[in-house]
Amino acid sequence: EIVMTQSPATLSVSPGERATLSCRASQSVTSNLAWYHQKPGQAPRLLIYGASTRATGIPGRFSGSGSGTEFTLTISSLQSEDFAVYYCQQYYDWPLTFGGGTKVEIK
Amino acid sequence: EVQLVGSGGGLVQPGGSLRLSCAASGFTFSSYTMNWVRQAPGKGLEWISYISSNGSTTYYANSVTGRFTISRDNAKSLLYLQMNSLRAEDAAVYYCATVAGGTGGWYTWGQGTLVTVSS
């Protein structure tokens, strides 16, 4: 099973600041990686797939990078609606696996 | 509008069974693979099962293999998850998810249905 490790567990950021979230895979997943965010009481929402392609309707302040085992999600200027929990997910091999999540909170 | 609506959750005793459903609308259901994902209270996301568009191929997480069965009825645009031998650790919100509506990744999710396992 491919283990996905996200860091940090919690990220405190002020509105308007840049946020950088990391995701590491225990073995290569090539570019088969997606990012989701989730707000309390809601279903997850797709942000990025293919490691760097923004999903339909996702604003340009979200960008993904990386391949192989190291991935990054960058939010260039945090808006109030971006405070949430962020998950990475590999879909390279079965079983599909998610990282443990990074909570982005208001500083 | 592409939409998934989950149902069938509830309270069940340990060792019991439950069948979840996910009703799809707004897209050609028979053309898309489907997945079930769950989230225990206060915890992260866990993928638990996949089914191909025609139902011929399925995959399961180790935690549910042999106890859960995924299936679909393409004529009715319905996805199912039959859950048997339920344990306390199966208590979670269960989501169905699909690529439909987008161009990659799981773009569309159901609203989630809550399963509680308790005596």
Short mmCIF file of C-alpha atoms in Angstrom, two decimals:
data_model
loop_
_atom_site.label_atom_id
_atom_site.label_comp_id
_atom_site.label_asym_id
_atom_site.label_seq_id
_atom_site.Cartn_x
_atom_site.Cartn_y
_atom_site.Cartn_z
CA GLU A 1 0.00 0.00 0.00
CA ILE A 2 1.26 3.47 -0.91
CA VAL A 3 1.38 5.66 2.19
CA MET A 4 0.72 9.37 1.68
CA THR A 5 2.18 11.72 4.29
CA GLN A 6 1.10 15.34 4.50
CA SER A 7 2.88 18.16 6.29
CA PRO A 8 2.38 20.17 8.31
CA ALA A 9 -0.63 18.80 10.16
CA THR A 10 -1.78 22.35 10.88
CA LEU A 11 -0.84 25.55 9.08
CA SER A 12 -1.72 28.95 10.58
CA VAL A 13 -1.89 31.65 7.94
CA SER A 14 -3.22 35.19 7.78
CA PRO A 15 -5.69 36.13 5.02
CA GLY A 16 -3.83 37.35 1.96
CA GLU A 17 -0.70 35.35 2.77
CA ARG A 18 0.75 32.45 0.79
CA ALA A 19 0.29 28.87 1.97
CA THR A 20 2.43 25.91 0.95
CA LEU A 21 1.27 22.38 1.71
CA SER A 22 3.37 19.24 1.18
CA CYS A 23 2.49 15.68 0.33
CA ARG A 24 4.94 12.80 0.12
CA ALA A 25 4.31 9.32 -1.28
CA SER A 26 6.08 6.23 0.04
CA GLN A 27 6.82 5.21 -3.57
CA SER A 28 6.45 6.89 -6.92
CA VAL A 29 2.90 7.71 -8.03
CA THR A 30 4.19 9.52 -11.16
CA SER A 31 1.67 12.39 -11.62
CA ASN A 32 -1.38 10.45 -10.44
CA LEU A 33 -2.11 12.76 -7.56
CA ALA A 34 -5.12 14.88 -6.63
CA TRP A 35 -5.76 17.54 -4.02
CA TYR A 36 -9.11 18.12 -2.28
CA HIS A 37 -10.27 20.47 0.39
CA GLN A 38 -13.09 19.95 2.83
CA LYS A 39 -15.01 22.32 5.05
CA PRO A 40 -16.87 21.14 8.17
CA GLY A 41 -20.07 19.30 7.36
CA GLN A 42 -19.41 19.31 3.62
CA ALA A 43 -18.22 16.78 1.08
CA PRO A 44 -14.66 17.14 -0.20
CA ARG A 45 -14.13 19.37 -3.25
CA LEU A 46 -11.62 18.58 -6.00
CA LEU A 47 -8.95 21.25 -6.49
CA ILE A 48 -6.15 19.67 -8.52
CA TYR A 49 -5.68 16.44 -10.47
CA GLY A 50 -2.77 15.08 -12.46
CA ALA A 51 -0.58 16.80 -9.82
CA SER A 52 -0.91 20.22 -11.47
CA THR A 53 -4.18 20.59 -13.41
CA ARG A 54 -6.80 22.78 -11.78
CA ALA A 55 -10.30 21.31 -11.68
CA THR A 56 -13.18 23.11 -13.34
CA GLY A 57 -14.12 26.26 -11.48
CA ILE A 58 -11.06 26.36 -9.21
CA PRO A 59 -9.48 29.84 -9.02
CA GLY A 60 -5.97 30.52 -10.25
CA ARG A 61 -4.60 31.16 -6.74
CA PHE A 62 -4.46 27.35 -6.34
CA SER A 63 -1.52 25.61 -7.99
CA GLY A 64 -0.08 22.12 -7.74
CA SER A 65 3.39 20.88 -8.55
CA GLY A 66 5.61 17.83 -8.22
CA SER A 67 5.86 14.30 -9.52
CA GLY A 68 7.11 10.96 -8.31
CA THR A 69 7.07 11.14 -4.53
CA GLU A 70 7.08 14.85 -3.67
CA PHE A 71 4.14 17.17 -4.25
CA THR A 72 3.17 20.69 -3.28
CA LEU A 73 -0.09 22.62 -3.20
CA THR A 74 0.32 26.39 -3.12
CA ILE A 75 -2.39 28.91 -2.38
CA SER A 76 -0.95 32.24 -3.47
CA SER A 77 -3.16 34.56 -1.42
CA LEU A 78 -5.47 32.96 1.12
CA GLN A 79 -9.11 34.02 1.06
CA SER A 80 -11.57 33.46 3.89
CA GLU A 81 -13.22 30.59 2.01
CA ASP A 82 -9.89 28.73 1.76
CA PHE A 83 -9.66 27.91 5.45
CA ALA A 84 -10.35 24.18 5.46
CA VAL A 85 -8.69 20.77 5.63
CA TYR A 86 -6.67 19.78 2.56
CA TYR A 87 -6.08 16.18 1.47
CA CYS A 88 -3.82 14.69 -1.16
CA GLN A 89 -4.74 11.38 -2.82
CA GLN A 90 -2.83 9.00 -5.04
CA TYR A 91 -4.62 7.13 -7.78
CA TYR A 92 -1.60 5.37 -9.24
CA ASP A 93 -2.14 2.02 -7.57
CA TRP A 94 -4.68 0.03 -5.56
CA PRO A 95 -5.66 0.55 -2.85
CA LEU A 96 -6.15 4.24 -3.50
CA THR A 97 -4.92 6.21 -0.52
CA PHE A 98 -5.31 9.65 1.00
CA GLY A 99 -2.91 11.62 3.13
CA GLY A 100 -3.89 12.42 6.69
CA GLY A 101 -4.74 16.01 5.85
CA THR A 102 -3.45 19.53 6.56
CA LYS A 103 -5.72 21.91 8.40
CA VAL A 104 -5.29 25.49 7.20
CA GLU A 105 -6.48 27.80 9.95
CA ILE A 106 -6.68 31.53 10.42
CA LYS A 107 -3.67 33.03 12.19
CA GLU B 1 -26.76 19.42 -13.24
CA VAL B 2 -24.48 16.51 -12.37
CA GLN B 3 -25.57 15.19 -8.98
CA LEU B 4 -25.11 12.26 -6.63
CA VAL B 5 -27.52 11.67 -3.74
CA GLY B 6 -26.64 9.09 -1.13
CA SER B 7 -29.10 7.29 1.10
CA GLY B 8 -29.53 4.21 3.28
CA GLY B 9 -27.46 5.15 6.30
CA GLY B 10 -28.64 4.66 9.86
CA LEU B 11 -28.07 2.89 13.15
CA VAL B 12 -27.10 -0.77 13.03
CA GLN B 13 -25.88 -3.20 15.67
CA PRO B 14 -22.39 -4.72 15.50
CA GLY B 15 -22.48 -7.73 13.21
CA GLY B 16 -25.44 -6.34 11.31
CA SER B 17 -25.89 -5.36 7.68
CA LEU B 18 -26.83 -2.24 5.78
CA ARG B 19 -27.11 -1.31 2.11
CA LEU B 20 -26.21 2.17 0.96
CA SER B 21 -27.43 3.65 -2.31
CA CYS B 22 -26.19 6.52 -4.43
CA ALA B 23 -28.56 7.94 -7.05
CA ALA B 24 -26.92 9.61 -10.03
CA SER B 25 -28.43 12.24 -12.30
CA GLY B 26 -27.36 14.75 -14.93
CA PHE B 27 -24.85 12.48 -16.67
CA THR B 28 -24.62 9.15 -18.46
CA PHE B 29 -24.11 6.97 -15.40
CA SER B 30 -23.16 3.87 -17.40
CA SER B 31 -20.10 5.63 -18.82
CA TYR B 32 -18.39 6.41 -15.53
CA THR B 33 -16.51 4.51 -12.86
CA MET B 34 -17.69 5.06 -9.29
CA ASN B 35 -16.15 5.01 -5.85
CA TRP B 36 -17.13 4.90 -2.19
CA VAL B 37 -15.12 6.92 0.34
CA ARG B 38 -15.76 7.12 4.06
CA GLN B 39 -14.84 9.45 6.89
CA ALA B 40 -15.01 8.39 10.52
CA PRO B 41 -16.00 11.13 13.00
CA GLY B 42 -13.18 13.65 13.33
CA LYS B 43 -10.90 11.62 11.04
CA GLY B 44 -9.59 11.82 7.49
CA LEU B 45 -10.80 10.37 4.22
CA GLU B 46 -10.55 6.65 3.45
CA TRP B 47 -11.21 5.17 0.02
CA ILE B 48 -13.04 1.88 0.38
CA SER B 49 -14.27 0.65 -3.01
CA TYR B 50 -14.24 1.15 -6.80
CA ILE B 51 -16.41 -0.24 -9.59
CA SER B 52 -15.85 0.02 -13.33
CA SER B 53 -18.45 1.54 -15.64
CA ASN B 54 -19.97 -1.80 -16.61
CA GLY B 55 -19.56 -3.36 -13.17
CA SER B 56 -17.15 -6.05 -14.27
CA THR B 57 -14.19 -4.84 -12.20
CA THR B 58 -14.19 -4.00 -8.51
CA TYR B 59 -11.55 -3.15 -5.93
CA TYR B 60 -11.73 -2.86 -2.15
CA ALA B 61 -9.68 -1.48 0.71
CA ASN B 62 -8.16 -4.18 2.91
CA SER B 63 -10.30 -2.95 5.81
CA VAL B 64 -13.57 -3.99 4.10
CA THR B 65 -12.56 -6.86 1.79
CA GLY B 66 -14.82 -9.85 2.30
CA ARG B 67 -17.46 -7.84 4.18
CA PHE B 68 -18.52 -5.09 1.75
CA THR B 69 -19.73 -5.48 -1.84
CA ILE B 70 -20.01 -2.69 -4.38
CA SER B 71 -22.47 -2.99 -7.26
CA ARG B 72 -24.39 -0.85 -9.72
CA ASP B 73 -27.59 -0.82 -11.75
CA ASN B 74 -26.87 1.20 -14.87
CA ALA B 75 -30.49 1.03 -16.02
CA LYS B 76 -31.56 2.82 -12.83
CA SER B 77 -28.43 5.01 -12.43
CA LEU B 78 -27.86 3.59 -8.98
CA LEU B 79 -24.69 2.66 -7.11
CA TYR B 80 -24.81 0.37 -4.08
CA LEU B 81 -22.63 -0.63 -1.16
CA GLN B 82 -23.73 -3.76 0.69
CA MET B 83 -22.11 -3.76 4.12
CA ASN B 84 -22.13 -6.98 6.18
CA SER B 85 -20.56 -7.96 9.50
CA LEU B 86 -20.41 -4.32 10.52
CA ARG B 87 -17.98 -3.27 13.23
CA ALA B 88 -17.74 -0.21 15.45
CA GLU B 89 -14.86 1.04 13.30
CA ASP B 90 -17.12 1.10 10.23
CA ALA B 91 -19.07 4.00 11.72
CA ALA B 92 -18.56 6.93 9.37
CA VAL B 93 -20.06 9.23 6.79
CA TYR B 94 -20.03 7.40 3.48
CA TYR B 95 -19.62 9.35 0.24
CA CYS B 96 -20.02 8.24 -3.36
CA ALA B 97 -17.74 9.99 -5.84
CA THR B 98 -17.12 10.12 -9.58
CA VAL B 99 -15.16 11.91 -12.31
CA ALA B 100 -18.42 12.93 -14.03
CA GLY B 101 -18.91 16.68 -14.28
CA GLY B 102 -15.21 17.36 -14.62
CA THR B 103 -12.26 16.27 -16.72
CA GLY B 104 -10.22 14.37 -14.15
CA GLY B 105 -10.17 13.52 -10.46
CA TRP B 106 -13.33 12.93 -8.41
CA TYR B 107 -15.18 16.10 -9.36
CA THR B 108 -18.63 15.13 -8.13
CA TRP B 109 -19.42 13.84 -4.65
CA GLY B 110 -22.62 12.85 -2.90
CA GLN B 111 -23.65 14.69 0.22
CA GLY B 112 -22.71 11.76 2.44
CA THR B 113 -24.80 9.32 4.43
CA LEU B 114 -24.10 8.55 8.09
CA VAL B 115 -23.65 5.00 9.34
CA THR B 116 -23.65 4.43 13.09
CA VAL B 117 -22.67 1.04 14.49
CA SER B 118 -23.69 0.58 18.10
CA SER B 119 -25.57 -1.78 20.36
#
